[in-house]
């Protein structure tokens, strides 16, 4: 699929709706980090504004974002959050957001014209801000390292670790998501590098015990759409999750002691 027209249309939408209130439109996630796969990935955007948005603007945005999402020929579509510019330099954790859209909210937005997800803090934004700062792309506005200050590493770690704490219970349901995310979290804790899910899997192949290489390769192949009908055993998945969480918690404890 052609991604650039989607990005161009996204920027045009926010320019039209937000006008002089728009500070920047930033691409993050797998697409910004060169590991986008249409069947598995969504298009991740962070929108920055000067001032809070009125209810009328939020409702118009919701309608237009739903139409944009449904026009994208991928299963995951688009995910985005709108934040105030003051948090780029003076980050708070969890950072408040004005508006959020993802596929999980699609039904609510379509069925309730007054529904708006926004107005409270989101711990995930520590991870999004960090990825924008280190790996993001400015589609509109100043370059990320000019516009953003680095997020405290402790907040970033809290954000990414909270995403995988239930891996033992959930990995059998989402083996690709949890296998690759566990790898990229441990990769950051050990090496301090912000990784995509795919890069995390490659890190795992190069670093983890050989015992887990076949599972990590399976997850990488599935992520790229090349699974060839293979399956993995639930016990193998939960054993991997237990091992990785143990290594993650050990790395966190060592960081605190250091």
XYZ file of N, CA and C in Angstrom:
774
model
N 0.841 -1.197 0.000
C 0.000 0.000 0.000
C 0.876 1.247 0.000
N 0.352 2.331 -0.537
C 1.056 3.608 -0.539
C 0.780 4.341 0.774
N 1.824 4.542 1.559
C 1.673 5.160 2.871
C 1.680 6.685 2.792
N 2.495 7.248 1.905
C 2.654 8.696 1.888
C 1.342 9.444 1.682
N 0.445 8.999 0.782
C -0.836 9.710 0.664
C -1.640 9.730 1.963
N -1.549 8.667 2.749
C -2.243 8.628 4.035
C -1.654 9.667 4.981
N -0.326 9.749 5.014
C 0.328 10.724 5.877
C -0.003 12.150 5.431
N 0.008 12.380 4.129
C -0.330 13.715 3.601
C -1.753 14.100 3.966
N -2.675 13.157 3.831
C -4.072 13.436 4.160
C -4.243 13.690 5.653
N -3.480 12.978 6.474
C -3.548 13.189 7.921
C -3.118 14.603 8.281
N -2.003 15.039 7.725
C -1.525 16.397 7.999
C -2.536 17.425 7.507
N -3.087 17.214 6.323
C -4.064 18.147 5.771
C -5.294 18.245 6.682
N -5.751 17.119 7.197
C -6.915 17.096 8.077
C -6.677 17.981 9.307
N -5.522 17.821 9.944
C -5.264 18.579 11.176
C -4.955 20.046 10.887
N -4.371 20.328 9.747
C -4.183 21.732 9.370
C -5.539 22.419 9.179
N -6.460 21.726 8.530
C -7.776 22.314 8.271
C -8.577 22.497 9.559
N -8.532 21.516 10.439
C -9.370 21.570 11.638
C -8.763 22.410 12.755
N -7.432 22.451 12.834
C -6.788 23.115 13.970
C -6.177 24.460 13.619
N -5.899 24.682 12.347
C -5.392 25.980 11.863
C -4.199 26.452 12.694
N -4.276 27.668 13.235
C -3.144 28.250 13.962
C -2.876 27.581 15.306
N -3.770 26.737 15.732
C -3.555 26.016 16.998
C -2.636 24.811 16.821
N -2.362 24.432 15.594
C -1.542 23.238 15.332
C -0.066 23.567 15.480
N 0.626 22.804 16.323
C 2.068 22.953 16.536
C 2.844 21.959 15.693
N 2.423 20.697 15.695
C 3.172 19.693 14.953
C 2.412 18.394 14.809
N 2.803 17.629 13.795
C 2.282 16.283 13.568
C 3.494 15.366 13.466
N 3.577 14.376 14.365
C 4.768 13.536 14.466
C 4.414 12.065 14.269
N 5.193 11.427 13.422
C 5.052 9.996 13.168
C 5.974 9.239 14.109
N 5.428 8.221 14.767
C 6.272 7.369 15.615
C 5.871 5.917 15.373
N 6.306 4.996 16.214
C 5.951 3.594 16.031
C 6.724 2.933 14.914
N 6.205 1.802 14.446
C 6.929 0.953 13.502
C 7.213 1.649 12.178
N 6.295 2.486 11.715
C 6.503 3.149 10.429
C 7.690 4.108 10.500
N 7.802 4.849 11.595
C 8.931 5.764 11.754
C 10.246 5.015 11.907
N 10.186 3.787 12.464
C 11.397 3.024 12.746
C 11.735 1.996 11.666
N 11.030 2.056 10.543
C 11.387 1.214 9.406
C 10.995 -0.239 9.515
N 9.975 -0.540 10.342
C 9.577 -1.948 10.482
C 8.058 -2.092 10.381
N 7.464 -1.318 9.495
C 6.014 -1.341 9.309
C 5.609 -2.530 8.452
N 4.626 -3.303 8.938
C 4.041 -4.404 8.170
C 2.525 -4.223 8.194
N 1.891 -4.003 7.057
C 0.472 -3.625 7.029
C -0.456 -4.554 7.802
N -0.183 -5.856 7.802
C -1.087 -6.787 8.472
C -1.000 -6.696 9.993
N 0.118 -6.198 10.518
C 0.347 -6.191 11.961
C 0.447 -4.792 12.559
N 0.774 -3.806 11.746
C 1.131 -2.485 12.270
C 0.021 -1.474 12.033
N -0.058 -0.497 12.945
C -0.893 0.657 12.676
C 0.001 1.864 12.390
N -0.611 2.947 11.952
C 0.108 4.194 11.693
C -0.049 5.060 12.936
N 1.057 5.323 13.615
C 1.032 6.008 14.908
C 1.381 7.481 14.746
N 0.488 8.347 15.217
C 0.713 9.790 15.132
C 0.550 10.435 16.505
N 1.363 11.453 16.740
C 1.217 12.319 17.908
C 1.001 13.727 17.390
N -0.126 14.318 17.748
C -0.495 15.655 17.292
C -0.316 16.620 18.457
N 0.330 17.740 18.205
C 0.613 18.719 19.263
C -0.122 20.023 18.957
N -0.796 20.562 19.984
C -1.535 21.820 19.831
C -1.119 22.803 20.936
N -1.328 24.094 20.655
C -1.025 25.115 21.654
C -2.048 25.135 22.796
N -3.351 25.076 22.421
C -4.412 25.341 23.384
C -5.404 24.181 23.421
N -6.128 24.019 24.533
C -7.162 22.980 24.616
C -8.200 23.129 23.516
N -8.797 22.010 23.147
C -9.753 21.986 22.041
C -11.182 22.088 22.560
N -11.997 22.841 21.849
C -13.400 23.001 22.235
C -14.172 21.723 21.918
N -15.326 21.520 22.566
C -16.150 20.341 22.259
C -16.534 20.240 20.783
N -16.830 21.359 20.145
C -17.210 21.318 18.729
C -16.048 20.846 17.857
N -14.840 21.345 18.136
C -13.675 20.918 17.362
C -13.415 19.431 17.592
N -13.531 18.984 18.826
C -13.296 17.572 19.133
C -14.289 16.676 18.395
N -15.537 17.081 18.328
C -16.540 16.277 17.627
C -16.254 16.219 16.125
N -15.880 17.353 15.543
C -15.548 17.361 14.117
C -14.327 16.479 13.844
N -13.328 16.605 14.704
C -12.131 15.778 14.551
C -12.474 14.302 14.628
N -13.307 13.947 15.594
C -13.672 12.537 15.750
C -14.304 11.993 14.472
N -15.227 12.753 13.897
C -15.880 12.293 12.667
C -14.881 12.125 11.527
N -13.991 13.099 11.382
C -13.047 13.041 10.269
C -11.983 11.977 10.481
N -11.559 11.773 11.715
C -10.559 10.736 11.981
C -11.144 9.350 11.730
N -12.399 9.142 12.086
C -13.051 7.858 11.784
C -13.045 7.604 10.280
N -13.402 8.606 9.491
C -13.405 8.449 8.033
C -11.997 8.173 7.500
N -11.010 8.877 8.049
C -9.629 8.630 7.638
C -9.221 7.208 7.974
N -9.491 6.788 9.194
C -9.150 5.425 9.627
C -9.761 4.378 8.695
N -11.031 4.560 8.366
C -11.719 3.563 7.546
C -11.286 3.604 6.090
N -10.596 4.655 5.685
C -10.111 4.738 4.300
C -8.758 4.049 4.119
N -8.114 3.685 5.218
C -6.777 3.087 5.137
C -6.912 1.589 4.922
N -6.345 1.047 3.853
C -6.537 -0.366 3.522
C -5.618 -1.311 4.301
N -5.633 -1.202 5.628
C -4.897 -2.128 6.490
C -5.803 -2.518 7.643
N -5.572 -3.696 8.261
C -6.430 -4.115 9.379
C -6.368 -3.185 10.577
N -5.215 -2.555 10.835
C -5.024 -1.776 12.063
C -5.320 -0.292 11.887
N -5.198 0.233 10.674
C -5.521 1.631 10.440
C -4.596 2.600 11.148
N -5.194 3.599 11.817
C -4.436 4.684 12.408
C -4.683 4.746 13.909
N -3.661 5.161 14.657
C -3.790 5.432 16.088
C -3.134 6.776 16.366
N -3.808 7.633 17.134
C -3.234 8.955 17.375
C -3.708 9.527 18.698
N -2.893 10.426 19.217
C -3.249 11.205 20.400
C -2.915 12.666 20.132
N -3.720 13.561 20.716
C -3.471 15.001 20.645
C -3.090 15.478 22.038
N -1.959 16.185 22.131
C -1.458 16.669 23.422
C -1.146 18.157 23.335
N -1.107 18.802 24.492
C -0.753 20.218 24.563
C 0.761 20.397 24.487
N 1.175 21.489 23.860
C 2.597 21.725 23.603
C 3.418 21.885 24.880
N 2.792 22.325 25.963
C 3.582 22.563 27.173
C 4.211 21.289 27.718
N 3.630 20.129 27.391
C 4.182 18.874 27.901
C 5.415 18.407 27.124
N 5.684 19.032 25.987
C 6.880 18.658 25.234
C 8.148 19.056 25.974
N 8.095 20.150 26.698
C 9.253 20.633 27.447
C 9.158 20.332 28.935
N 7.940 20.259 29.458
C 7.726 19.998 30.884
C 6.813 18.786 31.017
N 7.378 17.627 30.748
C 6.582 16.398 30.704
C 6.050 16.035 32.082
N 4.811 15.573 32.109
C 4.200 15.030 33.313
C 3.872 13.562 33.070
N 3.941 12.764 34.124
C 3.634 11.339 33.984
C 2.602 10.927 35.026
N 1.473 10.375 34.561
C 1.069 10.147 33.171
C 0.619 11.453 32.515
N 1.003 11.654 31.286
C 0.718 12.913 30.597
C -0.754 12.981 30.174
N -1.409 14.129 30.397
C -2.785 14.305 29.934
C -2.839 14.416 28.402
N -3.961 14.049 27.841
C -4.155 14.206 26.399
C -5.540 14.770 26.132
N -5.635 15.485 25.026
C -6.884 16.123 24.632
C -7.831 15.163 23.915
N -7.249 14.257 23.151
C -8.053 13.395 22.266
C -7.227 12.162 21.930
N -7.914 11.028 21.855
C -7.234 9.791 21.434
C -8.161 9.008 20.520
N -7.557 8.415 19.508
C -8.298 7.502 18.641
C -7.447 6.275 18.359
N -8.083 5.116 18.421
C -7.486 3.863 17.949
C -8.620 2.949 17.537
N -8.275 1.844 16.922
C -9.286 0.910 16.434
C -10.187 0.416 17.570
N -9.622 0.321 18.782
C -10.421 -0.141 19.908
C -11.542 0.802 20.297
N -11.443 2.064 19.877
C -12.479 3.055 20.184
C -13.423 3.290 19.002
N -13.194 2.622 17.896
C -13.938 2.918 16.672
C -15.443 2.794 16.862
N -15.884 1.703 17.464
C -17.326 1.482 17.618
C -17.971 2.579 18.449
N -17.312 2.971 19.550
C -17.876 4.040 20.390
C -17.986 5.342 19.607
N -16.948 5.680 18.848
C -17.002 6.925 18.076
C -18.112 6.887 17.026
N -18.348 5.730 16.445
C -19.361 5.636 15.392
C -20.777 5.612 15.958
N -20.934 5.027 17.133
C -22.276 4.864 17.689
C -22.726 6.043 18.548
N -21.776 6.811 19.080
C -22.119 7.918 19.979
C -21.428 9.181 19.485
N -22.199 10.094 18.916
C -21.619 11.306 18.340
C -21.001 12.221 19.398
N -21.329 11.994 20.662
C -20.780 12.815 21.742
C -19.585 12.162 22.436
N -19.218 10.968 22.007
C -18.118 10.269 22.679
C -16.776 10.890 22.296
N -15.977 11.213 23.310
C -14.612 11.691 23.101
C -13.718 11.005 24.134
N -12.669 10.359 23.677
C -11.669 9.800 24.585
C -10.607 10.876 24.794
N -10.543 11.422 26.005
C -9.578 12.472 26.280
C -9.848 13.127 27.617
N -8.889 13.971 28.033
C -9.074 14.711 29.259
C -8.525 14.061 30.503
N -7.687 13.043 30.356
C -7.059 12.410 31.513
C -5.654 11.945 31.121
N -4.922 11.381 32.071
C -3.539 11.000 31.827
C -3.408 9.620 31.211
N -2.383 9.449 30.395
C -2.109 8.171 29.733
C -0.639 7.824 29.925
N -0.366 6.759 30.672
C 1.019 6.361 30.936
C 1.759 5.975 29.658
N 1.026 5.551 28.617
C 1.672 5.168 27.356
C 2.367 6.350 26.682
N 1.947 7.564 27.003
C 2.539 8.723 26.335
C 4.018 8.893 26.672
N 4.469 8.389 27.804
C 5.912 8.439 28.100
C 6.687 7.661 27.046
N 6.125 6.525 26.614
C 6.777 5.739 25.554
C 6.660 6.439 24.212
N 5.485 7.001 23.913
C 5.298 7.664 22.627
C 6.215 8.878 22.488
N 6.294 9.686 23.546
C 7.175 10.850 23.508
C 8.632 10.428 23.318
N 9.028 9.359 23.993
C 10.413 8.890 23.888
C 10.726 8.421 22.479
N 9.813 7.677 21.875
C 10.040 7.201 20.508
C 10.078 8.383 19.546
N 9.181 9.358 19.732
C 9.214 10.543 18.859
C 10.558 11.244 18.996
N 11.020 11.436 20.214
C 12.281 12.159 20.432
C 13.462 11.433 19.785
N 13.546 10.114 19.949
C 14.709 9.365 19.466
C 14.578 8.883 18.018
N 13.342 8.547 17.605
C 13.199 7.887 16.298
C 12.092 8.498 15.439
N 11.387 9.498 15.942
C 10.208 10.006 15.250
C 10.527 10.861 14.037
N 9.485 11.133 13.257
C 9.587 11.937 12.037
C 8.571 13.071 12.109
N 9.028 14.285 11.875
C 8.125 15.437 11.845
C 7.446 15.498 10.477
N 6.144 15.293 10.456
C 5.366 15.461 9.227
C 4.952 16.916 9.054
N 4.889 17.616 10.183
C 4.566 19.049 10.199
C 5.142 19.606 11.490
N 5.815 20.747 11.417
C 6.369 21.363 12.613
C 7.863 21.138 12.754
N 8.404 21.564 13.890
C 9.840 21.473 14.140
C 10.292 20.027 14.277
N 11.561 19.789 14.032
C 12.121 18.450 14.186
C 11.981 17.992 15.641
N 11.826 16.674 15.867
C 11.551 16.183 17.218
C 12.527 16.673 18.282
N 13.816 16.656 18.007
C 14.777 17.032 19.046
C 14.845 18.540 19.260
N 14.220 19.298 18.371
C 14.063 20.730 18.601
C 12.802 21.017 19.423
N 11.770 20.232 19.197
C 10.477 20.494 19.831
C 10.329 19.827 21.195
N 10.924 18.648 21.372
C 10.726 17.845 22.573
C 11.961 17.881 23.469
N 11.739 17.717 24.766
C 12.810 17.403 25.706
C 12.760 15.901 25.993
N 13.896 15.287 26.337
C 13.873 13.849 26.642
C 12.987 13.550 27.849
N 12.250 12.467 27.773
C 11.433 12.004 28.896
C 12.336 11.273 29.886
N 12.085 11.470 31.169
C 12.838 10.759 32.208
C 12.839 9.255 31.923
N 14.016 8.640 31.976
C 14.141 7.218 31.636
C 13.292 6.336 32.546
N 13.162 6.738 33.802
C 12.341 5.955 34.718
C 10.889 5.901 34.295
N 10.366 7.018 33.799
C 8.988 7.042 33.318
C 8.840 6.208 32.053
N 9.834 6.276 31.174
C 9.783 5.453 29.965
C 9.770 3.974 30.332
N 10.627 3.585 31.285
C 10.671 2.187 31.704
C 9.331 1.772 32.310
N 8.754 2.608 33.168
C 7.438 2.294 33.728
C 6.414 2.052 32.624
N 6.455 2.891 31.597
C 5.487 2.796 30.509
C 5.622 1.496 29.732
N 6.849 1.156 29.345
C 7.014 -0.040 28.513
C 6.881 -1.324 29.327
N 7.273 -1.287 30.603
C 7.148 -2.487 31.434
C 5.689 -2.767 31.774
N 4.908 -1.727 32.009
C 3.490 -1.934 32.323
C 2.772 -2.640 31.179
N 3.300 -2.502 29.983
C 2.680 -3.099 28.795
C 2.885 -4.606 28.724
N 3.877 -5.140 29.461
C 4.177 -6.573 29.347
C 4.097 -7.300 30.688
N 3.657 -6.630 31.748
C 3.614 -7.259 33.065
C 2.687 -8.469 33.121
N 1.648 -8.494 32.272
C 0.712 -9.624 32.260
C 1.036 -10.613 31.150
N 2.294 -10.657 30.727
C 2.676 -11.492 29.580
C 2.420 -12.971 29.824
N 2.652 -13.468 31.039
C 2.456 -14.898 31.307
C 1.009 -15.296 31.043
N 0.078 -14.444 31.458
C -1.343 -14.759 31.283
C -1.826 -14.521 29.854
N -1.184 -13.622 29.121
C -1.717 -13.187 27.828
C -0.927 -13.648 26.612
N 0.281 -14.153 26.788
C 1.139 -14.408 25.627
C 0.566 -15.467 24.691
N -0.181 -16.428 25.222
C -0.771 -17.447 24.352
C -1.841 -16.860 23.437
N -2.493 -15.770 23.886
C -3.519 -15.120 23.070
C -2.890 -14.212 22.010
N -1.763 -13.580 22.350
C -1.085 -12.656 21.433
C 0.412 -12.979 21.413
N 0.789 -14.107 20.843
C 2.196 -14.538 20.920
C 3.179 -13.603 20.236
N 2.793 -13.026 19.115
C 3.714 -12.141 18.396
C 3.930 -10.857 19.191
N 2.844 -10.256 19.630
C 2.913 -8.986 20.360
C 3.778 -9.123 21.605
N 3.510 -10.113 22.431
C 4.228 -10.228 23.697
C 5.656 -10.729 23.512
N 5.877 -11.652 22.600
C 7.246 -12.138 22.392
C 8.167 -11.008 21.963
N 7.754 -10.234 20.982
C 8.609 -9.155 20.480
C 8.701 -7.998 21.472
N 7.604 -7.695 22.163
C 7.651 -6.613 23.148
C 8.545 -6.960 24.334
N 8.497 -8.201 24.792
C 9.388 -8.625 25.871
C 10.841 -8.448 25.454
N 11.147 -8.777 24.210
C 12.516 -8.616 23.716
C 12.934 -7.152 23.686
N 12.069 -6.279 23.212
C 12.491 -4.888 23.092
C 12.581 -4.199 24.458
N 11.762 -4.625 25.424
C 11.879 -4.061 26.766
C 13.211 -4.475 27.396
N 13.536 -5.758 27.333
C 14.806 -6.204 27.898
C 15.978 -5.586 27.142
N 15.837 -5.420 25.832
C 16.888 -4.786 25.046
C 17.150 -3.365 25.501
N 16.077 -2.630 25.816
C 16.285 -1.265 26.303
C 16.949 -1.267 27.674
N 16.488 -2.129 28.562
C 17.035 -2.158 29.917
C 18.508 -2.537 29.926
N 18.903 -3.404 29.027
C 20.305 -3.840 29.001
C 21.199 -2.893 28.199
N 20.686 -2.392 27.085
C 21.552 -1.630 26.172
C 21.173 -0.163 26.023
N 20.010 0.232 26.552
C 19.613 1.630 26.493
C 19.224 2.117 25.114
N 18.788 1.215 24.238
C 18.434 1.587 22.871
C 16.921 1.447 22.684
N 16.290 2.472 22.123
C 14.853 2.448 21.851
C 14.623 1.648 20.575
N 13.919 0.521 20.704
C 13.754 -0.430 19.607
C 12.292 -0.542 19.179
N 12.089 -0.886 17.926
C 10.769 -1.300 17.456
C 10.549 -2.752 17.871
N 9.322 -3.262 17.689
C 9.075 -4.675 17.996
C 9.963 -5.572 17.137
N 10.062 -5.259 15.854
C 10.887 -6.091 14.970
C 12.355 -6.027 15.388
N 12.848 -4.848 15.691
C 14.236 -4.706 16.137
C 14.457 -5.425 17.459
N 13.430 -5.417 18.321
C 13.528 -6.165 19.567
C 13.692 -7.647 19.318
N 12.939 -8.182 18.351
C 13.084 -9.592 18.013
C 14.470 -9.921 17.491
N 15.014 -9.069 16.653
C 16.383 -9.286 16.142
C 17.378 -9.223 17.294
N 17.174 -8.276 18.207
C 18.026 -8.200 19.402
C 17.963 -9.519 20.179
N 16.749 -10.069 20.323
C 16.585 -11.330 21.031
C 17.342 -12.473 20.377
N 17.284 -12.538 19.059
C 18.018 -13.599 18.349
C 19.520 -13.482 18.583
N 20.010 -12.278 18.705
C 21.447 -12.061 18.869
C 21.913 -12.147 20.314
N 20.962 -12.149 21.273
C 21.345 -11.994 22.675
C 20.825 -13.100 23.590
N 19.602 -13.556 23.380
C 18.982 -14.507 24.291
C 19.566 -15.909 24.120
N 19.388 -16.784 25.129
C 19.840 -18.175 24.996
C 19.254 -18.857 23.766
N 20.008 -19.758 23.194
C 19.592 -20.462 21.968
C 18.238 -21.133 22.147
N 17.939 -21.553 23.366
C 16.669 -22.210 23.676
C 15.470 -21.433 23.151
N 15.572 -20.101 23.107
C 14.426 -19.268 22.741
C 14.479 -18.744 21.308
N 15.503 -19.080 20.565
C 15.658 -18.518 19.225
C 14.532 -18.936 18.290
N 14.112 -20.183 18.353
C 13.061 -20.648 17.432
C 11.759 -19.892 17.676
N 11.436 -19.654 18.943
C 10.216 -18.922 19.268
C 10.300 -17.473 18.787
N 11.421 -16.830 19.024
C 11.580 -15.444 18.588
C 11.524 -15.358 17.064
N 12.144 -16.303 16.381
C 12.096 -16.300 14.921
C 10.670 -16.505 14.425
N 9.932 -17.370 15.095
C 8.514 -17.573 14.762
C 7.747 -16.258 14.870
N 7.981 -15.514 15.966
C 7.279 -14.244 16.152
C 7.673 -13.238 15.078
N 8.961 -13.183 14.740
C 9.407 -12.275 13.683
C 8.780 -12.644 12.340
N 8.709 -13.931 12.045
C 8.108 -14.364 10.779
C 6.624 -14.027 10.740
N 5.927 -14.273 11.830
C 4.501 -13.935 11.882
C 4.303 -12.440 11.734
N 5.141 -11.645 12.370
C 5.021 -10.193 12.296
C 5.179 -9.705 10.861
N 6.055 -10.363 10.114
C 6.292 -9.984 8.721
C 5.329 -10.660 7.747
N 4.398 -11.477 8.280
C 3.428 -12.151 7.430
C 3.951 -13.399 6.761
N 4.997 -14.012 7.347
C 5.626 -15.195 6.740
C 5.595 -16.388 7.674
N 4.450 -16.636 8.319
C 4.395 -17.684 9.340
C 4.320 -19.088 8.774
N 3.890 -19.245 7.533
C 3.827 -20.553 6.857
C 3.021 -21.576 7.657
N 2.015 -21.121 8.389
C 1.124 -22.025 9.090
C 1.686 -22.663 10.342
N 2.822 -22.233 10.809
C 3.413 -22.826 12.014
C 2.644 -22.405 13.267
N 2.742 -23.219 14.306
C 2.166 -22.895 15.605
C 3.217 -23.102 16.684
N 2.956 -22.555 17.865
C 3.859 -22.764 18.992
C 3.062 -23.271 20.177
N 3.738 -23.988 21.046
C 3.110 -24.591 22.203
C 2.872 -23.542 23.297
N 1.716 -23.599 23.943
C 1.393 -22.624 24.992
C 2.387 -22.689 26.146
N 2.810 -23.885 26.504
C 3.779 -24.024 27.590
C 5.102 -23.357 27.236
N 5.498 -23.477 25.974
C 6.726 -22.826 25.526
C 6.595 -21.303 25.634
N 5.438 -20.782 25.259
C 5.213 -19.343 25.329
C 5.238 -18.834 26.764
N 4.513 -19.504 27.653
C 4.472 -19.038 29.041
C 5.835 -19.196 29.710
N 6.586 -20.243 29.351
C 7.932 -20.399 29.897
C 8.842 -19.265 29.455
N 8.708 -18.862 28.206
C 9.493 -17.734 27.698
C 9.109 -16.450 28.428
N 7.814 -16.246 28.626
C 7.360 -15.029 29.307
C 7.895 -14.984 30.731
N 7.864 -16.104 31.440
C 8.387 -16.130 32.818
C 9.880 -15.808 32.827
N 10.616 -16.407 31.901
C 12.055 -16.149 31.848
C 12.328 -14.673 31.569
N 11.636 -14.116 30.586
C 11.892 -12.736 30.197
C 11.497 -11.762 31.304
N 10.364 -11.996 31.964
C 9.969 -11.110 33.051
C 10.976 -11.176 34.200
N 11.512 -12.358 34.454
C 12.555 -12.470 35.464
C 13.780 -11.655 35.107
N 14.200 -11.731 33.846
C 15.359 -10.959 33.385
C 15.075 -9.454 33.417
N 13.861 -9.075 33.057
C 13.474 -7.659 33.059
C 13.491 -7.100 34.474
N 12.898 -7.816 35.417
C 12.867 -7.337 36.798
C 14.272 -7.302 37.401
N 15.110 -8.255 37.023
C 16.492 -8.245 37.500
C 17.247 -7.023 36.945
N 17.033 -6.737 35.667
C 17.696 -5.572 35.048
C 17.207 -4.282 35.681
N 15.925 -4.208 36.025
C 15.404 -3.010 36.682
C 16.005 -2.843 38.071
N 16.130 -3.937 38.807
C 16.707 -3.874 40.144
C 18.171 -3.447 40.084
N 18.890 -3.953 39.107
C 20.309 -3.570 38.954
C 20.432 -2.103 38.612
N 19.503 -1.595 37.807
C 19.547 -0.166 37.448
C 19.322 0.707 38.669
N 18.431 0.279 39.564
C 18.157 1.032 40.783
C 19.374 1.007 41.711
N 19.997 -0.179 41.831
C 21.180 -0.318 42.684
C 22.345 0.492 42.148
N 22.428 0.544 40.793
C 23.534 1.293 40.179
C 23.387 2.777 40.336
